[in-house]
Coordinates of C-alpha atoms and ligand atoms in Angstrom, one line a residue:
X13 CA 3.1 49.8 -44.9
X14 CA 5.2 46.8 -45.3
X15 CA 4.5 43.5 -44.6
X16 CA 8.1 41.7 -45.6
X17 CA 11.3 42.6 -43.8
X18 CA 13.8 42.4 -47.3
X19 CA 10.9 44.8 -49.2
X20 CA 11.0 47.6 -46.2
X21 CA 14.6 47.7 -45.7
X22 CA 15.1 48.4 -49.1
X23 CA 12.8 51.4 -48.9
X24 CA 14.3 52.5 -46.0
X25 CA 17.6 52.3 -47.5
X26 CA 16.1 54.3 -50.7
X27 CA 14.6 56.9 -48.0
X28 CA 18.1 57.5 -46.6
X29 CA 20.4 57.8 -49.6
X30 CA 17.4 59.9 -51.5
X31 CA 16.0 62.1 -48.7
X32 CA 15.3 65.4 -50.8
X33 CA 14.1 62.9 -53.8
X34 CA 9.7 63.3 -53.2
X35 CA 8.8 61.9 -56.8
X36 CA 11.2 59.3 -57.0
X37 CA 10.5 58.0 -53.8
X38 CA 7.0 57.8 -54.2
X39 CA 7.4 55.9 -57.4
X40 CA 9.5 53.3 -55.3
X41 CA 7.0 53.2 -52.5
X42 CA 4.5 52.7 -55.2
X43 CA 6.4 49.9 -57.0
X44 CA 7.8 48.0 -53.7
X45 CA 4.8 48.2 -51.8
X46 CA 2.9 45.6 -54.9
X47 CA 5.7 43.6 -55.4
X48 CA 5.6 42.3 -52.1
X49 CA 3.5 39.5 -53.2
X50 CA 6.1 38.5 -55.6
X51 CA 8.9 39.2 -53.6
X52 CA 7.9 36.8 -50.8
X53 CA 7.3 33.6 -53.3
X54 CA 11.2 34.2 -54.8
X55 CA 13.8 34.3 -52.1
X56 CA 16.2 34.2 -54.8
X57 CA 15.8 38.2 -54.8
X58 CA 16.6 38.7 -51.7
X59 CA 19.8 36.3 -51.9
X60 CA 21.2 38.1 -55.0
X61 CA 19.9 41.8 -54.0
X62 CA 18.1 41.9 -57.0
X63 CA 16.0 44.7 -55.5
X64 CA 18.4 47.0 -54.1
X65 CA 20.2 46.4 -58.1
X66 CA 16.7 47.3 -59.2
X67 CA 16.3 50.4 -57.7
X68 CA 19.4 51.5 -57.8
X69 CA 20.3 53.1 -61.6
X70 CA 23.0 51.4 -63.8
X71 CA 24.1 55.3 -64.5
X72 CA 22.9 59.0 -63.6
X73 CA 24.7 61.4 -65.6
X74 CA 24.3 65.2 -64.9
X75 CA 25.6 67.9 -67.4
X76 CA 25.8 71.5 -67.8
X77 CA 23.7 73.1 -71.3
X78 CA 25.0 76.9 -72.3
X79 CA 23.3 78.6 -75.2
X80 CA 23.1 81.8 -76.2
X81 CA 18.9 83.2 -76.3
X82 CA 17.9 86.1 -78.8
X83 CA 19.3 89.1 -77.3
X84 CA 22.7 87.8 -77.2
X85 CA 22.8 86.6 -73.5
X86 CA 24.5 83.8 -71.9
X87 CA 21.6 81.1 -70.7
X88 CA 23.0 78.0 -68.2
X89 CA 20.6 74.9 -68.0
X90 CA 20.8 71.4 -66.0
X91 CA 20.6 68.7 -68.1
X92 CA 20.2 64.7 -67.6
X93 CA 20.3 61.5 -68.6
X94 CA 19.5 58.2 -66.6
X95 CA 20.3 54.6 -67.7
X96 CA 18.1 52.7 -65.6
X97 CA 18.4 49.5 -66.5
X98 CA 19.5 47.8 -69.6
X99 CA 18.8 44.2 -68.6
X100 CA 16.3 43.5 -71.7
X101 CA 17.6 45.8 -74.0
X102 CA 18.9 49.4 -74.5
X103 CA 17.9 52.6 -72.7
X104 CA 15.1 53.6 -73.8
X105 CA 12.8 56.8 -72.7
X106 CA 11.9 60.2 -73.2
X107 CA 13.8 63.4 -72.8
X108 CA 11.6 66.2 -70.5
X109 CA 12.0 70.0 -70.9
X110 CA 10.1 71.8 -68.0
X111 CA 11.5 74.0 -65.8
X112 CA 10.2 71.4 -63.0
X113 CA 12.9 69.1 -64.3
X114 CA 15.3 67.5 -61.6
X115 CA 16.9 64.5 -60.4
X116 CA 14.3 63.4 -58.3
X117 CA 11.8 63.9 -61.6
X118 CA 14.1 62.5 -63.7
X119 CA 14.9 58.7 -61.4
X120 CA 10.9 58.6 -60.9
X121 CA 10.8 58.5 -64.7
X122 CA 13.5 56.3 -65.2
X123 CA 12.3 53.6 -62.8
X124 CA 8.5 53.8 -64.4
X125 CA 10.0 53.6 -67.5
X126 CA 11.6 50.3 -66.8
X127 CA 8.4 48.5 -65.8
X128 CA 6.6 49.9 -68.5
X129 CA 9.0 49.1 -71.2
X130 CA 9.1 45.6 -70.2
X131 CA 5.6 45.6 -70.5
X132 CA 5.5 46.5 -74.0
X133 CA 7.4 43.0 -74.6
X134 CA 9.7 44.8 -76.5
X135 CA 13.2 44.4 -76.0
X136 CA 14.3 48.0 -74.5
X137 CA 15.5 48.7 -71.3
X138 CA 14.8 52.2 -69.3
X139 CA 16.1 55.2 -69.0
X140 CA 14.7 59.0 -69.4
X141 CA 16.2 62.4 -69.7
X142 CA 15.8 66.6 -70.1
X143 CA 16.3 69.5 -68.8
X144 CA 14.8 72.4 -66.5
X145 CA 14.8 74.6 -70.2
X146 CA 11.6 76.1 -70.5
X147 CA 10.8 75.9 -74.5
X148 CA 7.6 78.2 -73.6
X149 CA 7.4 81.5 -75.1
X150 CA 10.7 81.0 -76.2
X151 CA 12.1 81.3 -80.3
X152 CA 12.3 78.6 -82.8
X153 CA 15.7 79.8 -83.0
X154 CA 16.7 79.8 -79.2
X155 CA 15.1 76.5 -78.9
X156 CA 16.9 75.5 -81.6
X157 CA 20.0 76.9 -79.9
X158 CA 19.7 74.9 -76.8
X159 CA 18.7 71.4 -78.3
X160 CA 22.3 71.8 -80.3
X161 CA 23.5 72.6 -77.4
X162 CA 22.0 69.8 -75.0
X163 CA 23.2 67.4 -77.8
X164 CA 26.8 68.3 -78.0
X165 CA 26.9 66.3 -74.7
X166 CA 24.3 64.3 -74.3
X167 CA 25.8 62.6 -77.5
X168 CA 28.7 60.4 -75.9
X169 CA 25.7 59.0 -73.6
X170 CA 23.9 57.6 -76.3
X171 CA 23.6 55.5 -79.5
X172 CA 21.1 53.1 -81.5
X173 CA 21.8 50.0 -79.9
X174 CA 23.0 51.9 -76.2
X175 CA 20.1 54.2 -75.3
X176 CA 17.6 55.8 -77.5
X177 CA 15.7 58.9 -76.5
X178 CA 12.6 60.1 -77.4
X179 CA 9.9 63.0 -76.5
X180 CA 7.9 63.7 -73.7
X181 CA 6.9 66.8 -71.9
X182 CA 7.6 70.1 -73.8
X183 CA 9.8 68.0 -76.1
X184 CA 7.8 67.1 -79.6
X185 CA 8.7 66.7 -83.2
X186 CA 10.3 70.6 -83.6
X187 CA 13.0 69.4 -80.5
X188 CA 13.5 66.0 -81.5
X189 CA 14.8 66.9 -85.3
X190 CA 17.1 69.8 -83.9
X191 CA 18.7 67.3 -81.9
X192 CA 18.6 64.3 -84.5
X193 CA 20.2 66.8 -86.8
X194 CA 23.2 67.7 -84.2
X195 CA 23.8 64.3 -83.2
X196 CA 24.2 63.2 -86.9
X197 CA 26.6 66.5 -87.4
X198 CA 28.8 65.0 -84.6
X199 CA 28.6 61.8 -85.4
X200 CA 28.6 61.8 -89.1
X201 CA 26.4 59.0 -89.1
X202 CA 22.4 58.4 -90.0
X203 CA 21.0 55.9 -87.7
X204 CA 18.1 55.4 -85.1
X205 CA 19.5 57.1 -81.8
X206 CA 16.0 58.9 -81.4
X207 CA 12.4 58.3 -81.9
X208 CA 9.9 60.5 -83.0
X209 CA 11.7 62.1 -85.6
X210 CA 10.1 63.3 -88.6
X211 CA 8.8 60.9 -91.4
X212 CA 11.5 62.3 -94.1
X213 CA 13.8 61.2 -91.9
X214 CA 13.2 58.0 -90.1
X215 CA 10.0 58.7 -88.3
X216 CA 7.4 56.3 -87.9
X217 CA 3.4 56.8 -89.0
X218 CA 0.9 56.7 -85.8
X219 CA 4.4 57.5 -83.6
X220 CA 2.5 61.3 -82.8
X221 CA -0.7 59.4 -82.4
X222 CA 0.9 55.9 -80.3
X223 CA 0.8 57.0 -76.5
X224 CA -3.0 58.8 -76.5
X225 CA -4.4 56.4 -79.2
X226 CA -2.5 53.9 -77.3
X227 CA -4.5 54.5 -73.9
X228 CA -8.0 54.8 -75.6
X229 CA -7.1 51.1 -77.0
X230 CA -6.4 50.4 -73.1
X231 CA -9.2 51.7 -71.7
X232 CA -11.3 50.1 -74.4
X233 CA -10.0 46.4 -73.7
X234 CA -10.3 47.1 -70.0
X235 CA -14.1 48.8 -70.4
X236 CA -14.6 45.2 -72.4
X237 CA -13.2 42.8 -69.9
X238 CA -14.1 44.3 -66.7
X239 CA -17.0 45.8 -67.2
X240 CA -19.1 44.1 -70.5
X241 CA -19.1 47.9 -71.6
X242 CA -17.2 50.0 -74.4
X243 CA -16.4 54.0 -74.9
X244 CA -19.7 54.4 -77.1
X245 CA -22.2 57.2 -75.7
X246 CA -19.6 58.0 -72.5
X247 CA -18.8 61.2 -71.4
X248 CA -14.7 61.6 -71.1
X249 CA -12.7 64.5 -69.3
X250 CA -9.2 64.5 -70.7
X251 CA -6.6 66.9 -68.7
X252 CA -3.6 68.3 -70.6
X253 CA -3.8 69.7 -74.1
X254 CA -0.6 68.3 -75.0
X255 CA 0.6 65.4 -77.3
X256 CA -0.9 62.7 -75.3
X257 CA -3.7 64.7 -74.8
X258 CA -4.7 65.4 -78.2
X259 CA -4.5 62.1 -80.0
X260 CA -6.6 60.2 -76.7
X261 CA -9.3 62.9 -77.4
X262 CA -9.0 61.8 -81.0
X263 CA -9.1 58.0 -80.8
X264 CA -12.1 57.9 -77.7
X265 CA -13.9 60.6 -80.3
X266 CA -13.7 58.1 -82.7
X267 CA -14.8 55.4 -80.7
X268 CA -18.0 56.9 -79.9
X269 CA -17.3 58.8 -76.8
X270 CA -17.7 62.7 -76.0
X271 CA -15.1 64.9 -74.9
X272 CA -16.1 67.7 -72.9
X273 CA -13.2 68.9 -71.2
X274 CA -9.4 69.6 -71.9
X275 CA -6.8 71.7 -69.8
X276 CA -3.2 73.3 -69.6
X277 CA -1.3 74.6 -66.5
X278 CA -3.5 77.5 -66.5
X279 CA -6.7 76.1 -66.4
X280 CA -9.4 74.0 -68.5
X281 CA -12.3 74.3 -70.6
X282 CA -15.6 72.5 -71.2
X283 CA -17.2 72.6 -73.9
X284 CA -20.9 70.5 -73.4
X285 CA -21.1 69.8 -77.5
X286 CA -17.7 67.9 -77.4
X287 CA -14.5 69.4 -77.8
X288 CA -13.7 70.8 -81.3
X289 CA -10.1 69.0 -81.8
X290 CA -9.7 70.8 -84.7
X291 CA -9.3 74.0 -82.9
X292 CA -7.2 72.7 -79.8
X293 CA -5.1 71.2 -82.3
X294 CA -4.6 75.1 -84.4
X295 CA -4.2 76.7 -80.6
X296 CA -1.6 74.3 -79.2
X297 CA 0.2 72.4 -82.3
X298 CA 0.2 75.5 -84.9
X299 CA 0.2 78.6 -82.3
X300 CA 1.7 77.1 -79.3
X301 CA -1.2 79.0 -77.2
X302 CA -2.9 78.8 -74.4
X303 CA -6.1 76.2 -74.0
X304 CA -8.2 79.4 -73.0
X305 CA -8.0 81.0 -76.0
X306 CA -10.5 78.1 -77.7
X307 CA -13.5 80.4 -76.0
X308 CA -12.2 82.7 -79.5
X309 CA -13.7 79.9 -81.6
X310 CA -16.1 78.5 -79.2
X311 CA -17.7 81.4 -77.6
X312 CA -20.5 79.1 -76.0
X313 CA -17.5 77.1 -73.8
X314 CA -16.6 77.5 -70.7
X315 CA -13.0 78.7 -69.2
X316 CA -12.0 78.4 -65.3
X317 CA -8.9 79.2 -63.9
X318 CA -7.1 76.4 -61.8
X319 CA -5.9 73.3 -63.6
X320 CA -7.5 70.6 -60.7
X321 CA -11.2 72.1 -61.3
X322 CA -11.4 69.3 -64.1
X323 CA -12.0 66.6 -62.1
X324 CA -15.3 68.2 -60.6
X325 CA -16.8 67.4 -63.9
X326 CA -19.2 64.4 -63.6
X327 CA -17.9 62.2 -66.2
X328 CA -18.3 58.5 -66.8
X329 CA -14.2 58.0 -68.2
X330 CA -11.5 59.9 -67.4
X331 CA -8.0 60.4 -69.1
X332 CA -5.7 62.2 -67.1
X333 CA -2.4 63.4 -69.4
X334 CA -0.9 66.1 -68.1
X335 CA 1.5 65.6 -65.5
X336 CA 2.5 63.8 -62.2
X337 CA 0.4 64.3 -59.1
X338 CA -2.5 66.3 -61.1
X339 CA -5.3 64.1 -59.7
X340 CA -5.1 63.4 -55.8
X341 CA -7.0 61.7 -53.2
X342 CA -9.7 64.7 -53.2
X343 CA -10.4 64.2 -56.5
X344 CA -10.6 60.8 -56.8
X345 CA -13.7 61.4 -53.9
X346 CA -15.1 63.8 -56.3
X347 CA -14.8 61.2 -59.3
X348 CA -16.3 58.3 -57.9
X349 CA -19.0 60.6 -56.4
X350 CA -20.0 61.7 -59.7
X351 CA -20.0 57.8 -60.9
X352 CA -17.1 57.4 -62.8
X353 CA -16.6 53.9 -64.4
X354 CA -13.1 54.1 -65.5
X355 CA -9.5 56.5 -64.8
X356 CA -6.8 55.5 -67.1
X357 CA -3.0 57.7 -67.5
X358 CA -2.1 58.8 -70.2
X359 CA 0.3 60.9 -68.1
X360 CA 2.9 59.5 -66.0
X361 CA 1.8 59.2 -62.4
X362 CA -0.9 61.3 -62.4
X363 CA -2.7 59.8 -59.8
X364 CA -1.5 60.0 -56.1
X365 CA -1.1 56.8 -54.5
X366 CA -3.8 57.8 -52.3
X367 CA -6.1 58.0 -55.4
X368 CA -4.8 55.4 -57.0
X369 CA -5.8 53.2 -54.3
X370 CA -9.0 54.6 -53.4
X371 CA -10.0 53.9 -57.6
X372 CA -9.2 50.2 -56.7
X373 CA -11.2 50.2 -53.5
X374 CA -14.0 51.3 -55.1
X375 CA -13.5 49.0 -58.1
X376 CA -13.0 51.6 -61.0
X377 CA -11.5 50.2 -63.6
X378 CA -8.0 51.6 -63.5
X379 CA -5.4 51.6 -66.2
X380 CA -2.0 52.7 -63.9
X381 CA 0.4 54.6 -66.6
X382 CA 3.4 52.3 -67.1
X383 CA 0.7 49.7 -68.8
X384 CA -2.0 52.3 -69.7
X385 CA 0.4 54.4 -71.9
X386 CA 3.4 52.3 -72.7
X387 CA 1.8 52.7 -76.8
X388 CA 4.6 55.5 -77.3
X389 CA 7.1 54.1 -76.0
X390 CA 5.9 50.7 -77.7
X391 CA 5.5 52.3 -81.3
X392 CA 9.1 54.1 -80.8
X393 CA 10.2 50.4 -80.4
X394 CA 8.1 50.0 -84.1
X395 CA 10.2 52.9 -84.5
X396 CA 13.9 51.6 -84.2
X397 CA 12.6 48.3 -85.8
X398 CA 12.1 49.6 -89.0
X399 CA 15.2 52.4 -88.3
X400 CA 17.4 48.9 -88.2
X401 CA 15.3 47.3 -91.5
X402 CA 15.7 50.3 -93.3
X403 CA 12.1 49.8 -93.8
X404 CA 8.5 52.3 -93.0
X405 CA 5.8 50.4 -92.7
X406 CA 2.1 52.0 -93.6
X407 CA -0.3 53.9 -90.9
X408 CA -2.5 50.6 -90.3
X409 CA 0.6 48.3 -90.2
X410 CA 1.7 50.1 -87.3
X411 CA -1.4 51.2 -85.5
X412 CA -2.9 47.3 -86.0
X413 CA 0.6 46.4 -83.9
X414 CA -0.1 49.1 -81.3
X415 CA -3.5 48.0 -80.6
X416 CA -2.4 44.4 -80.3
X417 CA 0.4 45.7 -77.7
X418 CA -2.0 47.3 -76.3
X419 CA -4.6 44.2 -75.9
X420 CA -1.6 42.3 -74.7
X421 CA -0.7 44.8 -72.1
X422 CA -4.2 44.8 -70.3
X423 CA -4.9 41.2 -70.4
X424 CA -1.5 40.7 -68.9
X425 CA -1.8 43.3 -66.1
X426 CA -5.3 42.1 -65.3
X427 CA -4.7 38.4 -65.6
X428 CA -1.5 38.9 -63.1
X429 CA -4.3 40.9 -60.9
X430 CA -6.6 38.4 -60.9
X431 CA -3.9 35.8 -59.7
X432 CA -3.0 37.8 -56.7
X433 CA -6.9 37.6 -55.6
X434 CA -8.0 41.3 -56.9
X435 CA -9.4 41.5 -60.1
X436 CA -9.1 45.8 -59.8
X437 CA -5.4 46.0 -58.5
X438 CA -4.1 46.3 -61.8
X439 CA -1.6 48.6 -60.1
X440 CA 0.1 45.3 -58.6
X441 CA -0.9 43.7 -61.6
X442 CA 1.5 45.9 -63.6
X443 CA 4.3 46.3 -61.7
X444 CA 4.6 42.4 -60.8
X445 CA 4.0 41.8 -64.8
X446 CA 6.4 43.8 -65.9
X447 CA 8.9 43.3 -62.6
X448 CA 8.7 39.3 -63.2
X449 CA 10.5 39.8 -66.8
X450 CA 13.2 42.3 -65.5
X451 CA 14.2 40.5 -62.4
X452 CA 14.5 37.2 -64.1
X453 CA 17.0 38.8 -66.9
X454 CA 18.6 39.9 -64.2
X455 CA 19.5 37.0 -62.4
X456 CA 20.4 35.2 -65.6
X457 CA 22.8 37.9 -65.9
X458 CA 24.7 37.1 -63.1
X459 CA 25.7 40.3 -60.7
X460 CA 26.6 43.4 -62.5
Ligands
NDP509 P1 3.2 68.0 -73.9 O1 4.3 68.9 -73.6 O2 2.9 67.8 -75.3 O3 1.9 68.4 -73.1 C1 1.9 68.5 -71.8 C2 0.5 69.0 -71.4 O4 0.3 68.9 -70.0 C3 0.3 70.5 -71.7 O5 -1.1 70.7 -72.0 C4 0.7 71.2 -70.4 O6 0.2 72.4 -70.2 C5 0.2 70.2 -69.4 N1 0.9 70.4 -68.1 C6 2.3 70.3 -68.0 N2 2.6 70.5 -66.7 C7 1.4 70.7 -66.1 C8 1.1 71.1 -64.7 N3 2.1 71.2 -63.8 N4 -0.2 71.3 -64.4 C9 -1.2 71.1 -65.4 N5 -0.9 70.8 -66.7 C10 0.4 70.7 -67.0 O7 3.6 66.6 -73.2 P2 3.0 65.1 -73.5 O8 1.6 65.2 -73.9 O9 4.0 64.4 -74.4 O10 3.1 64.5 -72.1 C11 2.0 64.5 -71.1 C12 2.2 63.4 -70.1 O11 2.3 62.1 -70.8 C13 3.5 63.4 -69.3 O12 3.3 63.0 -68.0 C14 4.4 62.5 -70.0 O13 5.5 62.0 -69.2 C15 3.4 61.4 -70.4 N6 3.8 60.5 -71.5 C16 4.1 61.0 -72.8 C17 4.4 60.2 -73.8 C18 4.6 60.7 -75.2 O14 4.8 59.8 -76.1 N7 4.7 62.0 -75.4 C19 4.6 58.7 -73.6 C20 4.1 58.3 -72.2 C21 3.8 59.2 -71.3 P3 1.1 73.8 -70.4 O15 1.2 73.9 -71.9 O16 0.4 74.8 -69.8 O17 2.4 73.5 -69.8

């Protein structure tokens, strides 16, 4: 598995303290195994233990959330915050509400979201959040209940130049202005501690669009570079029916691609005429339903049961932006059977690292998540920028920025894979880009 002595006892190290830990280890093993390369040109690492510091998070802090739901009972939640590393700027991540939610889920996030958000070439460091609350089916006033809640501690944790939150899974514009508006009750202050808030309040255009239209502007640089080819006339399978979801449908629509397929936890639909956003759109962000309900609008779609069926679609591009571990070796079999030409994340760690590598074996253009859909956390960057200017600037201003990032992201990532010999790595490619920055910060630091 490992070819350098310093790179393996660090993982074995990791393995020991974090036994019970399956995601976050696998995100390590992931990120060690393809900094190797680097690892072995810069002794310096070794010498100062700048991996060990790496992997090891600045702070992990665990807190207890009690609300009260609609019939007057007592509900007890986890909730959690890490602060990864804040060598090139502040914390800076999502908070995640699934009932899933746990440390392991949590550090796996936090350590992606270090690499990714040097990527960006923003200055913000990592960290990432959230709770096992489970938002579905519940009230807008329970929900409401348990973001004030959450808040009321997560609150000393945080601030606009220490560690900014933002959304992710099951947490969207609803959750993040009931906790803007308690953290500004405690605090008595109006300033940019969260991202994704609403425009009337410090929100920034194309932030609900950044991480899907983000990955479409990915894919699209990638498509052009690696393969002389574009979105126009593909056929794209998009899993998840969520935010990320939504606006990648949208944006690889626009660029001339067709959708045919969209899921949730349940199970996925495909519609051979293109997915109807419109109507996903009124089922998930108006009536919070279920993705099978679209055969109501669209009686000549298709419904199966079983989230994984999606990637027996043929396809020629697919977006995977649900959730971690949704696509694994199997399907990855299935996908290049069926002649697919390009698998980019809009989730986080979607793929397996068995699937992952067998995409680079069989050169598929990959786009690995930390660079493939680092456009929200990059346009929550545009977010605090103009949060500290007192400034908005207009849809295009910050969408033309994006898709620059964007550009910049993929050229770096593939450039860096081409150095190490393998043009399709871009796995390595990413974490080495985005490692190199951190690790040198680090150093220059001194030891903390
Ligand atoms: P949402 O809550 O808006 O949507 C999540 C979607 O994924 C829903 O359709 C949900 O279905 C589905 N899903 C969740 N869990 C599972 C599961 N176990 N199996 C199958 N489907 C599942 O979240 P986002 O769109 O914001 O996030 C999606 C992914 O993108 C996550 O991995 C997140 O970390 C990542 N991401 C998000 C960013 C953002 O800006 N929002 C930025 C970068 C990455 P259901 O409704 O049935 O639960």
């Amino acid at each position: 598995m490992f070819k350098t002595n310093y790179v393996k006892h660090v993982y074995e190290d990791l393995v020991k303290k974090n036994s019970n830990e399956k995601e976050f280890l696998q995100a390590a093993l992931e990120i060690l195994e393809s900094l190797e390369p680097y690892v072995e040109k810069h002794p310096e690492l070794e010498k100062n233990k700048v991996l060990e510091r790496f992997v090891e998070p600045e702070r992990f802090v665990q807190f207890r959330v009690s609300w009260v739901d609609d019939r007057g009972e007592v509900q007890v939640n986890r909730g959690y915050r890490v602060q990864y590393n804040s060598c090139i700027g502040p914390y800076k991540g999502g908070l995640r509400f699934h009932p899933s939610v746990n440390a392991s889920i949590i550090k796996f996030l936090g350590l992606e979201q270090v690499l990714k958000n040097s990527l960006t070439s923003l200055p913000m460091g990592g960290g990432k959040g959230g709770s096992d609350f489970d938002p579905k089916g519940k009230s807008d006033r329970e929900v409401m209940a348990f973001c004030q809640a959450f808040m009321t501690e997560l609150y000393r944790h945080i601030g606009a130049d220490t560690d900014v939150p933002a959304g992710d899974i099951g947490v969207g514009g609803r959750e993040v202005g009931y906790l803007y508006g308690q953290y500004k009750r405690i605090r008595n202050e109006s300033v940019g501690v969260l991202t994704g808030k609403g425009l009337s309040f410090g929100g920034s255009l194309a932030r609900t669009e950044a991480t899907g239209y983000g990955l479409c502007y990915f894919t699209e640089e990638a498509l052009k570079t690696m393969k002389e080819d574009s979105f126009k006339g593909k056929t794209v399978v998009v899993s998840g029916s969520g935010n990320v979801a939504i606006y990648a449908c949208q944006k690889a629509t626009q660029l001339g691609a067709k959708v045919v397929a969209m899921s949730d936890s349940n199970g996925f639909i495909y519609d051979e005429n293109g997915i109807n956003l419109d109507v996903v759109k009124d089922i998930k962000e108006v009536k919070r339903g279920r993705i099978k309900d679209y055969l109501l609008y669209v009686p000549s779609a298709k419904y199966q049961e079983g989230a994984k069926g999606i990637w027996q679609i043929p396809c020629d591009i697919a977006l995977p932006c649900a959730t971690q571990n949704e696509l694994d070796l199997e399907d990855a079999k299935v996908l290049v059977k069926n002649g697919v030409m390009a698998v980019c994340e809009g989730a986080n760690m979607p793929s397996t690292l068995e699937a992952a590598k067998y995409f680079i074996e069989h050169k598929v253009v990959y786009g690995p998540a930390k660079a493939a859909n680092a456009g929200g956390v990059a346009t929550s960057g545009l977010e605090m920028s103009q949060n500290s200017m007192r400034m908005n600037w207009s849809f295009d201003e910050v969408d033309q920025k994006l898709k620059e990032i964007m550009t910049n992201i993929f050229q770096n990532t593939y450039q860096t894979a081409v150095s190490l010999g393998n043009a399709y790595d871009t796995l390595a490619g990413a974490n080495i880009a985005g490692f190199e920055k951190v690790a040198k910060a680090m150093l220059a630091q001194g030891i903390y």
